[in-house]
Coordinates of C-alpha atoms and ligand atoms in Angstrom, one line a residue:
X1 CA -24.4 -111.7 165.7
X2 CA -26.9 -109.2 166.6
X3 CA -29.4 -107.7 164.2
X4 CA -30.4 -104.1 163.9
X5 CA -32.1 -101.7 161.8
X6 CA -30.1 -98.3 160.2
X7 CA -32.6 -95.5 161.7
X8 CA -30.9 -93.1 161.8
X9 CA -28.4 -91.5 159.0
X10 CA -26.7 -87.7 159.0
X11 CA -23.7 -87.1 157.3
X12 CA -21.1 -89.8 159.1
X13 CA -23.6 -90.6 161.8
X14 CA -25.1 -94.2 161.5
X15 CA -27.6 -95.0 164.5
X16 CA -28.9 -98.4 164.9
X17 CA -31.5 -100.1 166.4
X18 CA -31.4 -103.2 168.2
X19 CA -34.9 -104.5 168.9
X20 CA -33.6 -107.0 171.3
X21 CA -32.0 -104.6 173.4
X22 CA -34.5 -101.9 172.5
X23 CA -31.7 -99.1 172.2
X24 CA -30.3 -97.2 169.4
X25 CA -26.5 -97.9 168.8
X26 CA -23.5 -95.4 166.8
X27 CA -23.0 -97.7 164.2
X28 CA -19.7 -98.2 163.3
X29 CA -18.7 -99.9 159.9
X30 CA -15.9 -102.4 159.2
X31 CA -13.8 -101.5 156.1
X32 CA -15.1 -104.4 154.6
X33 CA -18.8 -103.2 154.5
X34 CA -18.0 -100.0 153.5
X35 CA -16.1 -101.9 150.3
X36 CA -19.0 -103.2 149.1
X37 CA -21.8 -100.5 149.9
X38 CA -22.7 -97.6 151.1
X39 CA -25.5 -97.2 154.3
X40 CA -28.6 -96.3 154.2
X41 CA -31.3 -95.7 157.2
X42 CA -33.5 -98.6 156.5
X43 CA -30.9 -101.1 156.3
X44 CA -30.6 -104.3 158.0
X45 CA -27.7 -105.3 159.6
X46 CA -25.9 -107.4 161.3
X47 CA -23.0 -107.1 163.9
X48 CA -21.6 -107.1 167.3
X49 CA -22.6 -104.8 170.1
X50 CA -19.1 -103.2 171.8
X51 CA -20.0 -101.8 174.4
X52 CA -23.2 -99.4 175.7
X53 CA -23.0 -96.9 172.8
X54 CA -21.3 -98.9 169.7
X55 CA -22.5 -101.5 167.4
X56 CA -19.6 -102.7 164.5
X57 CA -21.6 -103.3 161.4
X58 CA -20.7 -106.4 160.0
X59 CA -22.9 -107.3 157.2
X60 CA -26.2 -105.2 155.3
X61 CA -28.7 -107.6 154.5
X62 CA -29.4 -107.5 150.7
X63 CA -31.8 -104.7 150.2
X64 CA -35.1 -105.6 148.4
X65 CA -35.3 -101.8 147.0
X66 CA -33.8 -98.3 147.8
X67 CA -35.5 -94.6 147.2
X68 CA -33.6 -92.3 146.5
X69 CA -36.0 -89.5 147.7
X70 CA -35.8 -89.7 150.4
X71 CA -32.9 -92.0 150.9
X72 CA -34.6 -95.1 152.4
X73 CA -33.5 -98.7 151.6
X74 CA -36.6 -101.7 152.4
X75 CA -39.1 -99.8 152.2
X76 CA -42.5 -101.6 152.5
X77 CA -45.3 -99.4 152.0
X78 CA -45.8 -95.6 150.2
X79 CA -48.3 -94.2 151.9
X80 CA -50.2 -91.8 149.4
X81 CA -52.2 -89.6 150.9
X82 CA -55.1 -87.4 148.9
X83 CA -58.0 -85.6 150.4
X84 CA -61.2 -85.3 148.6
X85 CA -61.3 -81.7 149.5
X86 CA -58.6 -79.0 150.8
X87 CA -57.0 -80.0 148.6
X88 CA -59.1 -81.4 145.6
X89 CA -58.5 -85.3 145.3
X90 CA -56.0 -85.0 142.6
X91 CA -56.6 -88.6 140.8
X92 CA -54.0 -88.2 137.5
X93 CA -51.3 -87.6 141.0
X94 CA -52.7 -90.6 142.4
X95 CA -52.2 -93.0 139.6
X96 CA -48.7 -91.8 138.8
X97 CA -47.8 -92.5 142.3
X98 CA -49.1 -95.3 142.3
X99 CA -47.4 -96.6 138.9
X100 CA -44.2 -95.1 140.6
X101 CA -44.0 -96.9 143.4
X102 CA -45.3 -100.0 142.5
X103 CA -42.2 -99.4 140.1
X104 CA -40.0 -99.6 143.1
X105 CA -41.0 -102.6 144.6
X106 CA -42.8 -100.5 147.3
X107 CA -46.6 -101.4 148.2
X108 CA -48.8 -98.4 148.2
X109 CA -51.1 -97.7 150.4
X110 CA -54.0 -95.2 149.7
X111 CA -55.2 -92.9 152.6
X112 CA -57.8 -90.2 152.1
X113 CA -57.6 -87.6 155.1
X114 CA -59.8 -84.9 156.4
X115 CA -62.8 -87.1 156.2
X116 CA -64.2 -84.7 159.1
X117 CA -64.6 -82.0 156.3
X118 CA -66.7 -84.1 154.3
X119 CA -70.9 -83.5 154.2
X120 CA -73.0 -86.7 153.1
X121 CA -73.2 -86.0 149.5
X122 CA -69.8 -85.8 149.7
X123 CA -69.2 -88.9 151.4
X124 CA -71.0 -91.1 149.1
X125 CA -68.4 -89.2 146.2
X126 CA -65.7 -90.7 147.9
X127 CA -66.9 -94.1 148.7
X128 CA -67.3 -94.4 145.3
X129 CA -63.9 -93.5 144.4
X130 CA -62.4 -95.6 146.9
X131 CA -64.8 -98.2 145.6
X132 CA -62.6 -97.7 142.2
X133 CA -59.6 -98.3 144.0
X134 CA -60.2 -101.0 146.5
X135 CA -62.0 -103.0 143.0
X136 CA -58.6 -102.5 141.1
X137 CA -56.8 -104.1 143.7
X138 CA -55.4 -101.4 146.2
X139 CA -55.5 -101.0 149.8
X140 CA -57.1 -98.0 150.6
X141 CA -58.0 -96.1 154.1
X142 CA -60.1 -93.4 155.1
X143 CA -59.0 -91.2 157.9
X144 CA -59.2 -87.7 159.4
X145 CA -55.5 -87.0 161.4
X146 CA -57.4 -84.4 162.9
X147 CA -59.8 -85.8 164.9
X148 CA -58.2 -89.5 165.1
X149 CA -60.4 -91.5 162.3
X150 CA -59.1 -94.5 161.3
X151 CA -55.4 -93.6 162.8
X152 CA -55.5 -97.1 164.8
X153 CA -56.2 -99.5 162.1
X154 CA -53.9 -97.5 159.5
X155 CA -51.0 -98.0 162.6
X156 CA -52.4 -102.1 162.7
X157 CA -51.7 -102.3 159.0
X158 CA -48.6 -100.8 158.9
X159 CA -46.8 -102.7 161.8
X160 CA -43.4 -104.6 161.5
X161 CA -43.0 -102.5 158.1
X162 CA -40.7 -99.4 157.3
X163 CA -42.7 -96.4 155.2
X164 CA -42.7 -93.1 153.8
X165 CA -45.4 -90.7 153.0
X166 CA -46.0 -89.2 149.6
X167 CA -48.9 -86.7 148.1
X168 CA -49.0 -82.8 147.7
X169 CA -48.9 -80.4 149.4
X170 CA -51.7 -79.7 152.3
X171 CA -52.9 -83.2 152.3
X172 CA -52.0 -83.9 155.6
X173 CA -49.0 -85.7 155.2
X174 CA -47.3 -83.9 158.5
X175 CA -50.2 -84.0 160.7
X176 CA -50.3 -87.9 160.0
X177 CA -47.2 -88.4 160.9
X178 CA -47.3 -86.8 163.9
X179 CA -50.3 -88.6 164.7
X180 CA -48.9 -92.0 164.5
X181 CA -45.4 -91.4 165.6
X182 CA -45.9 -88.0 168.2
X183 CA -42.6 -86.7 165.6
X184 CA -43.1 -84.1 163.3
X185 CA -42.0 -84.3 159.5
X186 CA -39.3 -82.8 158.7
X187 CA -39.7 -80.2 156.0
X188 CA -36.1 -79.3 155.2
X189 CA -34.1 -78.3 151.9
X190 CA -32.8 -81.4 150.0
X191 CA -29.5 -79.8 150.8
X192 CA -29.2 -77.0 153.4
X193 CA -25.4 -75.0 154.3
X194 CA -23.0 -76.6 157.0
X195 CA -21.5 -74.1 159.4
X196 CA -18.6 -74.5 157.3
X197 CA -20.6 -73.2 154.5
X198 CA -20.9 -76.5 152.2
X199 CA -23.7 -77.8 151.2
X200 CA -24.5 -81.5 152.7
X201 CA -27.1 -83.7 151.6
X202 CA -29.0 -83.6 154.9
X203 CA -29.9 -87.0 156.9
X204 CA -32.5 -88.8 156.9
X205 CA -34.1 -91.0 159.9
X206 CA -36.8 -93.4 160.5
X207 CA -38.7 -92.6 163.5
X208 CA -40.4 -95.8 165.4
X209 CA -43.7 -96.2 166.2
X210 CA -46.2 -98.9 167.1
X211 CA -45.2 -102.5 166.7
X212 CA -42.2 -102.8 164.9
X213 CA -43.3 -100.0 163.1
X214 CA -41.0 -97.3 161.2
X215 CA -41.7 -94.1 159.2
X216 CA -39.7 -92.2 157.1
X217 CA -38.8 -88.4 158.6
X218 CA -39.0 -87.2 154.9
X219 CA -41.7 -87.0 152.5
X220 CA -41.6 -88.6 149.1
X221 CA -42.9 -87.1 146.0
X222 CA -45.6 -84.5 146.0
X223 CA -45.8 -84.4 141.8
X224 CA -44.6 -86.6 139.6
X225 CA -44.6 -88.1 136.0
X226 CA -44.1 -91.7 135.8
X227 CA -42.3 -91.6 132.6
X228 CA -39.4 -89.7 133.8
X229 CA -38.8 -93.2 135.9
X230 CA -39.5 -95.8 132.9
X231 CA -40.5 -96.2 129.6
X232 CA -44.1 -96.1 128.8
X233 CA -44.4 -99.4 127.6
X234 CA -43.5 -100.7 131.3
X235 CA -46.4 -98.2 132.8
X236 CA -49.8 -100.7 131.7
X237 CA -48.7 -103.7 133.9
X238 CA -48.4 -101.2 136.8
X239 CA -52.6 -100.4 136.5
X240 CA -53.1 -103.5 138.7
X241 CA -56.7 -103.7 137.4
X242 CA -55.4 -104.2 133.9
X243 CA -53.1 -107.0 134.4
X244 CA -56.6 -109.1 134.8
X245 CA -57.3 -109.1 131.1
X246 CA -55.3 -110.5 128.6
X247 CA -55.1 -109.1 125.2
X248 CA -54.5 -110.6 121.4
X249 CA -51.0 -108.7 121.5
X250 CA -49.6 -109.8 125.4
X251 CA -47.7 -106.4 124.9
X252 CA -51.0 -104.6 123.6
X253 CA -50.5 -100.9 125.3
X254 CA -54.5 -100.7 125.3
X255 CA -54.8 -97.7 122.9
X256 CA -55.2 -98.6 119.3
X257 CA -54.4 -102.4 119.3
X258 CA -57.7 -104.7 117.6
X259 CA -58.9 -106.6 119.9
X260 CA -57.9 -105.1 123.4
X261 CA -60.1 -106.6 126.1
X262 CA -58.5 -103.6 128.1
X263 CA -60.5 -101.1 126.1
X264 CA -63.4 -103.2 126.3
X265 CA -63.4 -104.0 130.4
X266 CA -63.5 -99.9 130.2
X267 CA -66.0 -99.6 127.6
X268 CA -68.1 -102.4 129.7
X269 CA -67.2 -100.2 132.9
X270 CA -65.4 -103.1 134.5
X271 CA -62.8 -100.6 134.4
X272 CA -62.8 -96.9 135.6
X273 CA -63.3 -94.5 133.3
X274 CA -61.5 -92.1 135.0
X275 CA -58.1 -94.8 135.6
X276 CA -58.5 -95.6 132.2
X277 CA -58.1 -91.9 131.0
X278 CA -55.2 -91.3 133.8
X279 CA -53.6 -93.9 131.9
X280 CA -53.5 -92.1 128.9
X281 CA -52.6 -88.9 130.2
X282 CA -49.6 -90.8 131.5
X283 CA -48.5 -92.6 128.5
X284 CA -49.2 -88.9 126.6
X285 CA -51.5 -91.1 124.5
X286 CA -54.3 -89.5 122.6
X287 CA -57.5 -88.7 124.4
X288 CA -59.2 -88.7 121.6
X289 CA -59.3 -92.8 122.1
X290 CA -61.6 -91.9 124.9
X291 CA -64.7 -91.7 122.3
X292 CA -67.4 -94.5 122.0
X293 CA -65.3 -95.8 125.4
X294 CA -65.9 -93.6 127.9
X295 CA -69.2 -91.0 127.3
Ligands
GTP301 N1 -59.9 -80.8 158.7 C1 -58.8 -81.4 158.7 N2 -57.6 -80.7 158.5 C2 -56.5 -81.4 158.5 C3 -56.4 -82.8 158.7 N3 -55.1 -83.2 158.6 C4 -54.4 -82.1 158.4 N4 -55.2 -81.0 158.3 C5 -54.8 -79.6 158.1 O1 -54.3 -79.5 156.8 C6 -53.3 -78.6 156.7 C7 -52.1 -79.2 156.0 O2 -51.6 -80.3 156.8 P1 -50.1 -80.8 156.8 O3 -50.1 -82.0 157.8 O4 -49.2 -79.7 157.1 O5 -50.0 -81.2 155.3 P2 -48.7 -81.7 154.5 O6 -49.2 -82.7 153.5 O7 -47.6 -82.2 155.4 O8 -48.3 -80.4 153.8 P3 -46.8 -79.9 153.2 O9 -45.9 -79.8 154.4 O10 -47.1 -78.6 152.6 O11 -46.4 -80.9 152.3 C8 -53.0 -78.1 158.1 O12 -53.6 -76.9 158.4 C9 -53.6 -79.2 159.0 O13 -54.0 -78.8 160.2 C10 -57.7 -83.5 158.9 O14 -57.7 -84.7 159.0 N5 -58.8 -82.8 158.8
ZN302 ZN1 -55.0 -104.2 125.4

């Protein structure tokens, strides 16, 4: 059997690429698969070719996670983009992406953009926030889509992977995209009218790019709150910098537990001040737990 990738999926349209052949295929279910699931771009699968156009699907690999927005199954890496300025860095935004995905199984990957807007002072502000990530254990880049900074290596890291971009609005999320892919994002309705007047659900595709490389057409979140995904007592071991210390209580939510050493890496400054506060914001803890921690 030959293996493919879902790239492409629009109402009852499933195209599929087939690396070996290099071609994208109509993908055409048996009843069987359909049974059992329904198909999402970003699945593997497996099947027979029929001829120049069609591809039977025979079999979707099992899926190691699935978004729902946008509808992408496997998908490797978030990239969450923030600028430091034009739009301000947004860090509370930031961290609940990053507790989000990292909920999903998904790997993020942090890319500040528009470094061409940035004067030396300013510069030095960001290395040290990317200083706060990179030391908590996240991958971050530092690129300008506009003039081309950094778009190579942030293509080289993201090859033989499927991903989506996430972050608010004006960040730079389209012009990155179109930078590594020469598509444009897609900036559509979650559902817009047929011609018959009904509303559809409207597709969603991957577009290829360097090696092995796919992207999501559709943006992921541009706000969020990570509780409306999970409970807050799941959000701590998603603070990848946390999960370094262990406290008296191994379910200690680092607020008003004795003996936290979570509250004592921050009050040490091992820990960001800044995450450490995010954190709280997220759990709708008390800020006032902030004092003789973080002055
Ligand atoms: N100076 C500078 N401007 C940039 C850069 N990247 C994008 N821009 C500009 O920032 C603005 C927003 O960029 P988009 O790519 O549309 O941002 P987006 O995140 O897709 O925005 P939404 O579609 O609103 O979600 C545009 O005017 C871009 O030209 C960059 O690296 N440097
Ligand atoms: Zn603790």
């Amino acid at each position: 059997m030959e293996k493919g990738i879902v790239i492409d999926r629009e109402a009852k349209y499933i195209g599929v690429y087939i690396p070996a052949r290099n071609k994208i295929f109509t993908g055409i279910p048996r009843k069987k698969v359909l049974k059992k699931t329904k198909i999402y771009a970003g699945d593997y699968v497996l099947g027979e070719i029929l001829d120049n156009e069609n591809f039977s699907i025979e079999e979707i690999e099992t899926r190691k996670n699935l978004l729902k927005r946008p509808s992408v199954a496997n998908v490797d890496n978030a990239i969450i983009v923030q600028a430091f300025k034009m739009p301000p860095f947004d860090s509370l935004l930031l961290d609940n992406l990053l507790v989000v995905y990292e909920y999903f199984a998904v790997e993020p990957v942090i890319v500040f953009n528009k470094v061409d807007l940035l004067n030396q002072k300013e510069k030095n502000q960001l290395e040290n926030i990317v200083n706060i990530y990179k030391d908590a254990g996240y991958k971050v880049h530092k690129i300008s889509a506009l003039n081309n900074e950094g778009i190579e290596d942030l293509t080289k890291y993201l090859k033989n992977s499927i991903s989506i971009v996430a972050g608010q609005s004006g960040v730079g999320k389209s012009s990155i995209v179109s930078k590594l892919t020469g598509k444009q994002l897609e900036t559509k309705e979650v559902s817009k009218k047929t011609e018959r007047g009904r509303h559809t659900t409207t597709g969603v595709r991957l577009y290829k790019f360097g090696e092995n490389s796919f992207i999501a057409d559709t943006p992921g979140f541009s706000k969020i709150d990570a509780l409306t995904f999970m409970d807050k007592r799941e959000v701590p071991k998603y603070f990848r910098e946390f999960s370094r210390y262990s406290c008296k209580f191994p379910d200690c939510m680092h607020t008003v537990e004795p003996d936290c050493k979570v509250k004592k890496a921050v009050k040490n400054k091992e820990i960001s001040c800044n995450r450490y506060k995010n954190y709280l914001k997220i759990i709708n803890a008390d800020l006032g737990l902030l004092s003789g921690i973080c002055d």
